[in-house]
mmCIF file of C-alpha atoms in Angstrom:
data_model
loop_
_atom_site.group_PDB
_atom_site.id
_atom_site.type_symbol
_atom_site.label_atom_id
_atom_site.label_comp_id
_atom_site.label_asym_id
_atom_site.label_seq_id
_atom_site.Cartn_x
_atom_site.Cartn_y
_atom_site.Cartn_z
ATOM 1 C CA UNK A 1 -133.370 -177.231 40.906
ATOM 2 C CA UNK A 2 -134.126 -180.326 43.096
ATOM 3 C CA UNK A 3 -133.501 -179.849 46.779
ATOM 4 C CA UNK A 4 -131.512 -183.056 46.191
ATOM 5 C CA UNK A 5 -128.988 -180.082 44.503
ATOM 6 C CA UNK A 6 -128.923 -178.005 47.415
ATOM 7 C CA UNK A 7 -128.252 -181.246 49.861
ATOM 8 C CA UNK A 8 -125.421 -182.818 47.667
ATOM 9 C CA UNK A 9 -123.518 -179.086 46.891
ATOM 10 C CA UNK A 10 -123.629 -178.957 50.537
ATOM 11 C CA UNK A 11 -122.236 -182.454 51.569
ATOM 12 C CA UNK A 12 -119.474 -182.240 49.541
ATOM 13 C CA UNK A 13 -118.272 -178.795 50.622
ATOM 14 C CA UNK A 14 -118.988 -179.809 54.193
ATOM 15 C CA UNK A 15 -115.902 -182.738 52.822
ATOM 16 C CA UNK A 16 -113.495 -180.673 50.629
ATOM 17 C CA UNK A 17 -113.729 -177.081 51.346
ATOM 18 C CA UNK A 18 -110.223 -175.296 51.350
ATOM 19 C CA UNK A 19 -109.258 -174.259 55.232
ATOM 20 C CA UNK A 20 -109.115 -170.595 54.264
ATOM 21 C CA UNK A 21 -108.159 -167.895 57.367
ATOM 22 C CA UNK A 22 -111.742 -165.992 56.456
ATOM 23 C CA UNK A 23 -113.820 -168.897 56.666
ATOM 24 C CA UNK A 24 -113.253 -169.621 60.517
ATOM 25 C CA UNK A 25 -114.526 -166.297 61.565
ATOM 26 C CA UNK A 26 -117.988 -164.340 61.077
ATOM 27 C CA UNK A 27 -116.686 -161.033 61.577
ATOM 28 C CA UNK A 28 -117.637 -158.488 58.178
ATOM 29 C CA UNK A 29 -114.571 -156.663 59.362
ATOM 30 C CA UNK A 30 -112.279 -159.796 58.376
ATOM 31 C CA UNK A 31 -114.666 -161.176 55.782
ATOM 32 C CA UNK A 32 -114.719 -157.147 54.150
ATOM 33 C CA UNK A 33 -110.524 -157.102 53.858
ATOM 34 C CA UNK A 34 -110.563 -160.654 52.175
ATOM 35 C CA UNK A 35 -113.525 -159.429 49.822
ATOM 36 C CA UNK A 36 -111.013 -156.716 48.936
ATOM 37 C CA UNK A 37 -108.173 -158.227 48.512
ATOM 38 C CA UNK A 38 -109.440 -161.191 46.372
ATOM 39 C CA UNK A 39 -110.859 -159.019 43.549
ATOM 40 C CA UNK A 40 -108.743 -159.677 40.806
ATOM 41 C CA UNK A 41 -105.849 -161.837 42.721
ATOM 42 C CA UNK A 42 -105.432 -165.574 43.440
ATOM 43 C CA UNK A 43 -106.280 -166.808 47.004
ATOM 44 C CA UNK A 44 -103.094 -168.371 47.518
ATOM 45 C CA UNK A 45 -101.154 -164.921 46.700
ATOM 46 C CA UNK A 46 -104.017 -162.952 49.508
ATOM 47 C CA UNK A 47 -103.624 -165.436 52.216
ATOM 48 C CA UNK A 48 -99.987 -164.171 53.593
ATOM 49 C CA UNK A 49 -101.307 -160.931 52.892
ATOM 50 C CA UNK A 50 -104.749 -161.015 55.038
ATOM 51 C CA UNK A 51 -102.649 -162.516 57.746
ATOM 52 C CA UNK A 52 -100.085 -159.312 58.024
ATOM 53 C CA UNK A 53 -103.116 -157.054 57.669
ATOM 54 C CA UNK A 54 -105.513 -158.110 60.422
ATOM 55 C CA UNK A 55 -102.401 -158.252 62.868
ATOM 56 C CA UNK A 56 -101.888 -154.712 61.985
ATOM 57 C CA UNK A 57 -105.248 -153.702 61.781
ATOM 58 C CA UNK A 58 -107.133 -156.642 63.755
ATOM 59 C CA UNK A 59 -110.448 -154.134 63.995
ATOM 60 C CA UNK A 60 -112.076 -151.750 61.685
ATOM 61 C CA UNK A 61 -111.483 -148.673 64.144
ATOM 62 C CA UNK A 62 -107.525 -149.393 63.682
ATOM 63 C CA UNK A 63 -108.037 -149.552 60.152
ATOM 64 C CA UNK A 64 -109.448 -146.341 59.922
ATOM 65 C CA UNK A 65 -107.579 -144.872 62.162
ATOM 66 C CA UNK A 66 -104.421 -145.583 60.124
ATOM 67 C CA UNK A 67 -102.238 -143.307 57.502
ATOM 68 C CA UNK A 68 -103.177 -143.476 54.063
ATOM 69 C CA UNK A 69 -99.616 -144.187 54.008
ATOM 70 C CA UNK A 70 -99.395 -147.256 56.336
ATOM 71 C CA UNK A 71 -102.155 -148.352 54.605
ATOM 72 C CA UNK A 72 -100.702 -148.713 51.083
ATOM 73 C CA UNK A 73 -97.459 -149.855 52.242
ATOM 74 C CA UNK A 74 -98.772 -153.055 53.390
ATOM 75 C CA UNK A 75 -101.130 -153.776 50.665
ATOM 76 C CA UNK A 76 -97.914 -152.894 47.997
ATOM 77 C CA UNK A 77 -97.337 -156.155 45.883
ATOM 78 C CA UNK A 78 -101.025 -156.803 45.648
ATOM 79 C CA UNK A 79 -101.314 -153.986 43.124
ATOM 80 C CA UNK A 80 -104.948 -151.952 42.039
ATOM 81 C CA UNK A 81 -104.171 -149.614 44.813
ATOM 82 C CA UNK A 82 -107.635 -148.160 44.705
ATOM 83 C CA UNK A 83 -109.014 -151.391 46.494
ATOM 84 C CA UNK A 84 -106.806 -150.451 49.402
ATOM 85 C CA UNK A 85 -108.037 -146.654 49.701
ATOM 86 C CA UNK A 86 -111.590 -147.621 49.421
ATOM 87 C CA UNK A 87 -111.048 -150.042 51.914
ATOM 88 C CA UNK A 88 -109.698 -147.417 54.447
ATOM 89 C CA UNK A 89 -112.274 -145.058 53.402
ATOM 90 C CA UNK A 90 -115.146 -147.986 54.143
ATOM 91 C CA UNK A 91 -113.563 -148.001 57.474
ATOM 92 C CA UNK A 92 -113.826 -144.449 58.229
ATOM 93 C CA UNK A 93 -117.276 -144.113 57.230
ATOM 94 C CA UNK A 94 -118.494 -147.672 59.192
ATOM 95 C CA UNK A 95 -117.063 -146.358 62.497
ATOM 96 C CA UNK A 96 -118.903 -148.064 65.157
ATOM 97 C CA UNK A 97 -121.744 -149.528 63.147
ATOM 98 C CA UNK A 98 -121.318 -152.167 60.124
ATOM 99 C CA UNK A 99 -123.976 -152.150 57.902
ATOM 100 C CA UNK A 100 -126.632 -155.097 58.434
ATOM 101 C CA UNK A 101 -128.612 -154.503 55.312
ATOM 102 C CA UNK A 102 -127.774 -154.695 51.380
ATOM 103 C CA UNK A 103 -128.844 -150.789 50.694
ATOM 104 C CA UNK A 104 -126.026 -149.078 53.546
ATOM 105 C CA UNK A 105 -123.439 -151.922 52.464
ATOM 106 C CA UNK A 106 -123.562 -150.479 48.804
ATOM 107 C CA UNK A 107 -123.420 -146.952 49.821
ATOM 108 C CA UNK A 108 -120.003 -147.742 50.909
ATOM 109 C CA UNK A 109 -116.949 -147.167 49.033
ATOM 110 C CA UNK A 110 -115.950 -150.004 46.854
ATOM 111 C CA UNK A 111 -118.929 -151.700 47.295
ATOM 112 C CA UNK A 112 -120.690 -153.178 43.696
ATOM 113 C CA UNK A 113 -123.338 -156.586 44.247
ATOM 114 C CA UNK A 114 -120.572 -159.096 45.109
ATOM 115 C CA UNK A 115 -119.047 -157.252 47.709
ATOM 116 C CA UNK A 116 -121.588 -156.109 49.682
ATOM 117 C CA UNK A 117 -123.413 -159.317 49.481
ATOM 118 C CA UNK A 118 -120.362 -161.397 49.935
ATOM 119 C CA UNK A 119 -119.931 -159.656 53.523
ATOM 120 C CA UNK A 120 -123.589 -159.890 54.609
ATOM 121 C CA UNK A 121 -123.974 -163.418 53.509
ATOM 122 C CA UNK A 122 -120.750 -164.689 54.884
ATOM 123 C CA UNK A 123 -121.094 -162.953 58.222
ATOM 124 C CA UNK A 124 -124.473 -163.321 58.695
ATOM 125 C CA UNK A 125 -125.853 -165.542 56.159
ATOM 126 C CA UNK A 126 -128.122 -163.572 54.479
ATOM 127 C CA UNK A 127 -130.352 -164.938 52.312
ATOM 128 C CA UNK A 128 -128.835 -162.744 49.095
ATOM 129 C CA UNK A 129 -127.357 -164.337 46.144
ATOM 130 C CA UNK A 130 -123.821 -163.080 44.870
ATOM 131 C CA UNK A 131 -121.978 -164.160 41.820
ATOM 132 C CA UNK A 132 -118.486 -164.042 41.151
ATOM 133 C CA UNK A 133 -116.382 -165.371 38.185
ATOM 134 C CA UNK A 134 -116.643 -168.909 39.884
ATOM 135 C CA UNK A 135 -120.238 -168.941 39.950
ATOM 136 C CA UNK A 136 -120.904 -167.037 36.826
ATOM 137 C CA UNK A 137 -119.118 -170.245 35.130
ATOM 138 C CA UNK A 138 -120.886 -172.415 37.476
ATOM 139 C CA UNK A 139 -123.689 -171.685 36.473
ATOM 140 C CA UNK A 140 -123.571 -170.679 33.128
ATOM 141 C CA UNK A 141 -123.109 -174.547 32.661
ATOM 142 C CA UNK A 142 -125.690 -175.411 35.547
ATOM 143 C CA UNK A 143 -128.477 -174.291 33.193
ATOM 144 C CA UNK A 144 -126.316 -174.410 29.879
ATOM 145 C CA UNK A 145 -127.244 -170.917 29.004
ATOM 146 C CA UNK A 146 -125.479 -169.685 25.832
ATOM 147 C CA UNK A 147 -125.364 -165.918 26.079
ATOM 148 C CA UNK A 148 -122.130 -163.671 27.156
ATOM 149 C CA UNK A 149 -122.622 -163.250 30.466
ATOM 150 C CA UNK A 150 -120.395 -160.289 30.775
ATOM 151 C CA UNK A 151 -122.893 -157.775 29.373
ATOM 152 C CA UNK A 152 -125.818 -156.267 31.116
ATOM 153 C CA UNK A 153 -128.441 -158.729 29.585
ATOM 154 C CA UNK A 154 -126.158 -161.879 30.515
ATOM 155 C CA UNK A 155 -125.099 -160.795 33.909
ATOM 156 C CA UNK A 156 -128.804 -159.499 34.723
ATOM 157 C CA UNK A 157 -129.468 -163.733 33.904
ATOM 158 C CA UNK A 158 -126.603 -164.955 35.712
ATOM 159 C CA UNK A 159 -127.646 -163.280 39.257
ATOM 160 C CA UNK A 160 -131.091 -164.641 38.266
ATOM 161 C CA UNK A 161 -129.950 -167.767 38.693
ATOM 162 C CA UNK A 162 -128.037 -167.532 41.422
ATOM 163 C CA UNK A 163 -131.286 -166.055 43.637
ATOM 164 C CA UNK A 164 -133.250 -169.039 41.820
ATOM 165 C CA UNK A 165 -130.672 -171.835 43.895
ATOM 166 C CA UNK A 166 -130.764 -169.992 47.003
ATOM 167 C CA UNK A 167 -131.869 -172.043 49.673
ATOM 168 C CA UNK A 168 -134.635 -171.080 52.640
ATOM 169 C CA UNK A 169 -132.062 -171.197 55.198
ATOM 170 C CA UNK A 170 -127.825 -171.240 55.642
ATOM 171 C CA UNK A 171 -127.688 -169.241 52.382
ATOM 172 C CA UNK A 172 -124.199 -168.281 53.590
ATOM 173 C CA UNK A 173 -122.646 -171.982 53.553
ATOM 174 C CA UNK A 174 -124.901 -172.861 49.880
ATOM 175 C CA UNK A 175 -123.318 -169.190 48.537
ATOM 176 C CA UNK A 176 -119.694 -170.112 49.296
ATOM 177 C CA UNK A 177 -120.092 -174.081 48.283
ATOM 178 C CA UNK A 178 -120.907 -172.652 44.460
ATOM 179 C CA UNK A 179 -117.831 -170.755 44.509
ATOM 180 C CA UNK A 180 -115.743 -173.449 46.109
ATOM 181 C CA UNK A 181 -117.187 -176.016 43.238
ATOM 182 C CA UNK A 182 -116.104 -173.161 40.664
ATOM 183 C CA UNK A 183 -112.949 -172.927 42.338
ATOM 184 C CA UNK A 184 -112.285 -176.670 42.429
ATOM 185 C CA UNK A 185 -114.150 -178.587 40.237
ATOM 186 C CA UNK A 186 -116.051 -176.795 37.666
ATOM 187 C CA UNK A 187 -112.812 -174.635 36.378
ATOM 188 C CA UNK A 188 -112.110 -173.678 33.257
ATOM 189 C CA UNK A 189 -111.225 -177.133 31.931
ATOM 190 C CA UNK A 190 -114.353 -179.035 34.468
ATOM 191 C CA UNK A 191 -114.167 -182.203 36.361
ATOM 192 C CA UNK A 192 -117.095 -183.080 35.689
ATOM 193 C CA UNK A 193 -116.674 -186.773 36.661
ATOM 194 C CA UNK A 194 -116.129 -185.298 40.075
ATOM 195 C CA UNK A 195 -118.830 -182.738 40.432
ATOM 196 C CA UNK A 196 -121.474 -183.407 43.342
ATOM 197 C CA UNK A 197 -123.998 -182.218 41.027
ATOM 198 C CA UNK A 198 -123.393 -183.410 37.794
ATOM 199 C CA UNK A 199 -126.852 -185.397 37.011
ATOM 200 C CA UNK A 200 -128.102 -181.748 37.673
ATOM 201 C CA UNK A 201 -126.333 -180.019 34.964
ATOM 202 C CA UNK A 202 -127.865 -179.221 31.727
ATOM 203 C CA UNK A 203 -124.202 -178.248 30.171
ATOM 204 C CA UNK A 204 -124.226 -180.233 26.302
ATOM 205 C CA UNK A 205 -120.682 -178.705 26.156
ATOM 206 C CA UNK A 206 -119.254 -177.532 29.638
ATOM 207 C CA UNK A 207 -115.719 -176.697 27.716
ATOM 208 C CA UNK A 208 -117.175 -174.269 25.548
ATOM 209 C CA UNK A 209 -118.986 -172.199 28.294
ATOM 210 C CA UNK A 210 -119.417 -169.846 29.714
ATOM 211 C CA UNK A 211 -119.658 -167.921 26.399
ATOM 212 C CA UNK A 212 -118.049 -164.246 26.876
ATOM 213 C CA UNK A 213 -117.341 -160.798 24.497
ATOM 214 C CA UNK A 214 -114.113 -160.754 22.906
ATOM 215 C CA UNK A 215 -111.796 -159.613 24.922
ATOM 216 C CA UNK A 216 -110.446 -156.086 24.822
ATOM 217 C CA UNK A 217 -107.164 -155.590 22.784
ATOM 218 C CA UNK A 218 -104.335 -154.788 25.035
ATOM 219 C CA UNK A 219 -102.814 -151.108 24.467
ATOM 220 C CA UNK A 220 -98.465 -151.099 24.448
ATOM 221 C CA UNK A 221 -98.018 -147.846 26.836
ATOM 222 C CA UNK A 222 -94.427 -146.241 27.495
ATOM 223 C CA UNK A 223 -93.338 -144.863 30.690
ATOM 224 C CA UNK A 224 -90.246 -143.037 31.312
ATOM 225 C CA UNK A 225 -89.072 -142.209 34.464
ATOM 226 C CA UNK A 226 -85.121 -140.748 36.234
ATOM 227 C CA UNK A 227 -83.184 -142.507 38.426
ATOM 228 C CA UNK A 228 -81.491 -139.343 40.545
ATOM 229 C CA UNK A 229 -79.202 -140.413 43.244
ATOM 230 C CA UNK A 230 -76.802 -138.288 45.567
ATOM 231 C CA UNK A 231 -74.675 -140.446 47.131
ATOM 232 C CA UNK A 232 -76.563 -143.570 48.836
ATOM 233 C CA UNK A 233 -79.935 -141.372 48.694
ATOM 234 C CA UNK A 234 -82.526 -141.751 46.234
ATOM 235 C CA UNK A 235 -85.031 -139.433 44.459
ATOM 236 C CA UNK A 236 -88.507 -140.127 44.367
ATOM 237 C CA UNK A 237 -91.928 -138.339 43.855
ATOM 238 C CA UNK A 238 -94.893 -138.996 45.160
ATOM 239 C CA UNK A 239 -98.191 -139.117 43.096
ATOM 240 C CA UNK A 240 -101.100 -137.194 43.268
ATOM 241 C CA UNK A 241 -103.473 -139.284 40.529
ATOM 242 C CA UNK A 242 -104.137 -142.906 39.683
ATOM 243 C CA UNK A 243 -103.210 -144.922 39.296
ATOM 244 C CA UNK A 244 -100.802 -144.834 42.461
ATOM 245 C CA UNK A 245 -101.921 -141.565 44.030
ATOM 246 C CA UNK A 246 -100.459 -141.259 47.590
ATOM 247 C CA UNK A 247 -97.330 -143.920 46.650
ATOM 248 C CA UNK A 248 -93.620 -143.160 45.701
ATOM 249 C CA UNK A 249 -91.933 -143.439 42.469
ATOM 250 C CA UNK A 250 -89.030 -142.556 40.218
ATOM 251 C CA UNK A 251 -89.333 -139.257 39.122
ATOM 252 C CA UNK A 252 -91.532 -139.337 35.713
ATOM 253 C CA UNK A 253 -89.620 -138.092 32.604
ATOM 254 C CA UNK A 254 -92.030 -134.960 31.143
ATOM 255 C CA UNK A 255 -89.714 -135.091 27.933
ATOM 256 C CA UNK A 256 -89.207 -136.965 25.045
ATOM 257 C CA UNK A 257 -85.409 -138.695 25.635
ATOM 258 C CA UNK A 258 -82.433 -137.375 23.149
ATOM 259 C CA UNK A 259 -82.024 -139.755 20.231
ATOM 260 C CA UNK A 260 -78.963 -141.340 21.174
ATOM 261 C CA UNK A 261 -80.303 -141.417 24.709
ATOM 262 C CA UNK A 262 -80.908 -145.115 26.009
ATOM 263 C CA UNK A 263 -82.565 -146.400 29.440
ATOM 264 C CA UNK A 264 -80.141 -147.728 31.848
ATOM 265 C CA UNK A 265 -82.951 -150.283 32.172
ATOM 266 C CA UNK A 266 -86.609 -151.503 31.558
ATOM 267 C CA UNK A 267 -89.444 -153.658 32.868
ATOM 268 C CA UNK A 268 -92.714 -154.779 31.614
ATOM 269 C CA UNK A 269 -95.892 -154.915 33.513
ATOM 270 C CA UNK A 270 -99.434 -155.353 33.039
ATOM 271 C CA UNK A 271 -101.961 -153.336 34.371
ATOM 272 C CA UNK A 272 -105.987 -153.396 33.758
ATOM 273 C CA UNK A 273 -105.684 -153.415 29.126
ATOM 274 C CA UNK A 274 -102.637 -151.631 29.026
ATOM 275 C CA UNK A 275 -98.969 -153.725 28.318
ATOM 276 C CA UNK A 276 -96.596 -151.043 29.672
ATOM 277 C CA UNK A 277 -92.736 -150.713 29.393
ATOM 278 C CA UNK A 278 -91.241 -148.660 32.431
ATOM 279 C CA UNK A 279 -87.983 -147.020 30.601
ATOM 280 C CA UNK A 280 -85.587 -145.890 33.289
ATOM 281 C CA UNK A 281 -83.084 -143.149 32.236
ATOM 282 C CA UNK A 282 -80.311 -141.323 34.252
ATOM 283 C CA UNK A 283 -80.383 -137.399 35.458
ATOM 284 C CA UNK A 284 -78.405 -134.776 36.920
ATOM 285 C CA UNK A 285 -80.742 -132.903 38.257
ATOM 286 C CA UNK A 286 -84.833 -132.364 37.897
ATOM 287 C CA UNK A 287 -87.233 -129.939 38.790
ATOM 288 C CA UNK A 288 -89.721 -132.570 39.596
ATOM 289 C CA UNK A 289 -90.617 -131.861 43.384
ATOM 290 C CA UNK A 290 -88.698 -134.559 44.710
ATOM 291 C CA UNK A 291 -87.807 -136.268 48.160
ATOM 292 C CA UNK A 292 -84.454 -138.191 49.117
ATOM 293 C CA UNK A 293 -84.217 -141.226 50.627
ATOM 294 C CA UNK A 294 -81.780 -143.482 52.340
ATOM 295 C CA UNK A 295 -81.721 -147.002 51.898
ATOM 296 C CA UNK A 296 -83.732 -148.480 54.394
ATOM 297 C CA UNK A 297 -86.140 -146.085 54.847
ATOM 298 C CA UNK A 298 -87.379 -147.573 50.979
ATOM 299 C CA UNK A 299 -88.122 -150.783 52.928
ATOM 300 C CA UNK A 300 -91.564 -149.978 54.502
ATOM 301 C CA UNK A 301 -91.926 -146.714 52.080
ATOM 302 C CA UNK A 302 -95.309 -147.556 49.344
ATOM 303 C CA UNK A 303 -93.831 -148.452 46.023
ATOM 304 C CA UNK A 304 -95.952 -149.958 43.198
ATOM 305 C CA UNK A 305 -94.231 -153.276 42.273
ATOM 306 C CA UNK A 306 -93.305 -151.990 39.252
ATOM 307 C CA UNK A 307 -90.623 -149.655 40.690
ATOM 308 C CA UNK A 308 -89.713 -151.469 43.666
ATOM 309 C CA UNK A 309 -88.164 -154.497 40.685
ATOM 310 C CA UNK A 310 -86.512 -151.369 38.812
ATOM 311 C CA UNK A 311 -85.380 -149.588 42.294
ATOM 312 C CA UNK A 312 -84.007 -153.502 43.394
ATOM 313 C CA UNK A 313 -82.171 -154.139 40.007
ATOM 314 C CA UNK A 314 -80.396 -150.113 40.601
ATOM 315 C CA UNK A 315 -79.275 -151.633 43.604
#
């Protein structure tokens, strides 16, 4: 590409970037938690949420100094609770010293290309390219290439591109104006008439890319679990595996319910290709190792959303 590219990407997000909380500061600390958070969620749903966290844990030392437990309680609603232990974990193992090169970045927990490059090139503008959905599509119709780029030959392309653009210097500000024009501009229906770099683009067909695999089929999944009270106190367990190890739910149900049995209620969520119906039913009594609480002390207690909605509905 041009440098003309380079030059008019830059002017225009210089104009129209979004005024997001992680792009007025430098430090990988803050940059690192908003990394985290914005894998796999909207930016308007992890803006509230990277405000509460860096007043509770303005520094990576109070981060990993924190409870597992404090730690998932405020990241529940933002759901894939292993980004928020890996997160803590990165903290514990960064102590005093954040990683200034691409090699220790990856070595921490959580850490794939994007991440790790994300951090270094947004705190101190490396010169390393990332690529995340935005700029895979980006680019996929910068240079109109036709191949899936979700499989190792396409992706392998993709990040070949995106070290191809980068620029000799403020690879930072270039790195986060592609995924600004992705987020804006070149979506999944594109504006093209108002893309910056539009006479640049080699895209016959912009609608039709970027071409991808067929999606996985999504599996229908079951889950039973027992709503045990005793008086205003409620049961709950806490789990030991993912995907919620370390948060509190209903007790799971080990058996198959009693053919007349029905759930008092149910609620469907998604997570990663599974379609799952929780199925609540009632109990007496089970030998699941359980813990009672009272009312309020559910409030700041780690719930997956899931059974917070089922735990609200119980009253």
């Amino acid at each position: 590409m041009p440098p003309a590219f380079t030059a008019q990407l830059r002017d225009w997000f210089r104009a129209h970037a979004r005024d997001l909380p992680w792009r007025r500061t430098k430090d990988p600390y803050a940059i690192m938690v908003s990394e985290f958070m914005l894998q796999q969620t909207q930016v308007a749903t992890v803006i509230p949420y990277f405000n509460r966290w860096m007043e509770r844990f303005p520094s990576v030392q109070t981060l990993a100094a924190a409870s597992e437990q404090d730690v998932l309680s405020l990241w529940q609603g933002l759901g894939y609770y292993s980004r928020a232990r890996n997160l803590h974990r990165a903290a514990q193992e960064i102590g005093d010293h954040f990683p200034d090169n691409l090699a220790d970045m990856k070595r921490l927990p959580g850490m794939g290309d994007y991440t790790a490059g994300a951090i270094l090139t947004f705190s101190a503008n490396a010169r390393v390219p990332i690529v995340d959905a935005n700029i895979a599509r980006v680019l996929a119709r910068l240079f109109n290439f036709q191949q899936p780029i979700d499989d190792a030959a396409g992706r392998a392309k993709i990040w070949a591109f995106a070290a191809q653009l980068l620029p000799k210097t403020d690879a930072g500000e270039h790195n986060a104006a592609l995924m600004e024009l992705g987020a804006l501009i070149c979506t999944q229906r594109p504006k093209c008439d108002e893309c910056p770099v539009r006479t640049h683009c080699l895209a016959e067909d912009p609608q039709q890319l970027p071409v991808k695999t067929p999606k996985t089929v999504t599996t229908q999944k079951v889950e039973r679990a027992l709503h045990l009270t005793n008086g205003p106190l409620t049961a709950l367990v806490q789990r030991t595996q993912n995907p919620w190890q370390g948060m509190w739910t209903l007790p799971p149900m080990t058996h198959e319910p009693e053919v007349l049995e029905m759930p008092i209620i149910s609620h469907k969520y998604g997570i990663t290709r599974y379609r799952v119906t929780l199925e609540i039913y009632p109990a007496k009594s089970t030998t699941t190792d359980i813990r009672w609480f009272a009312p309020a002390e559910l409030i700041g207690l780690p719930i997956p959303a899931p059974h917070r909605r089922v735990l609200e509905a119980l009253g």
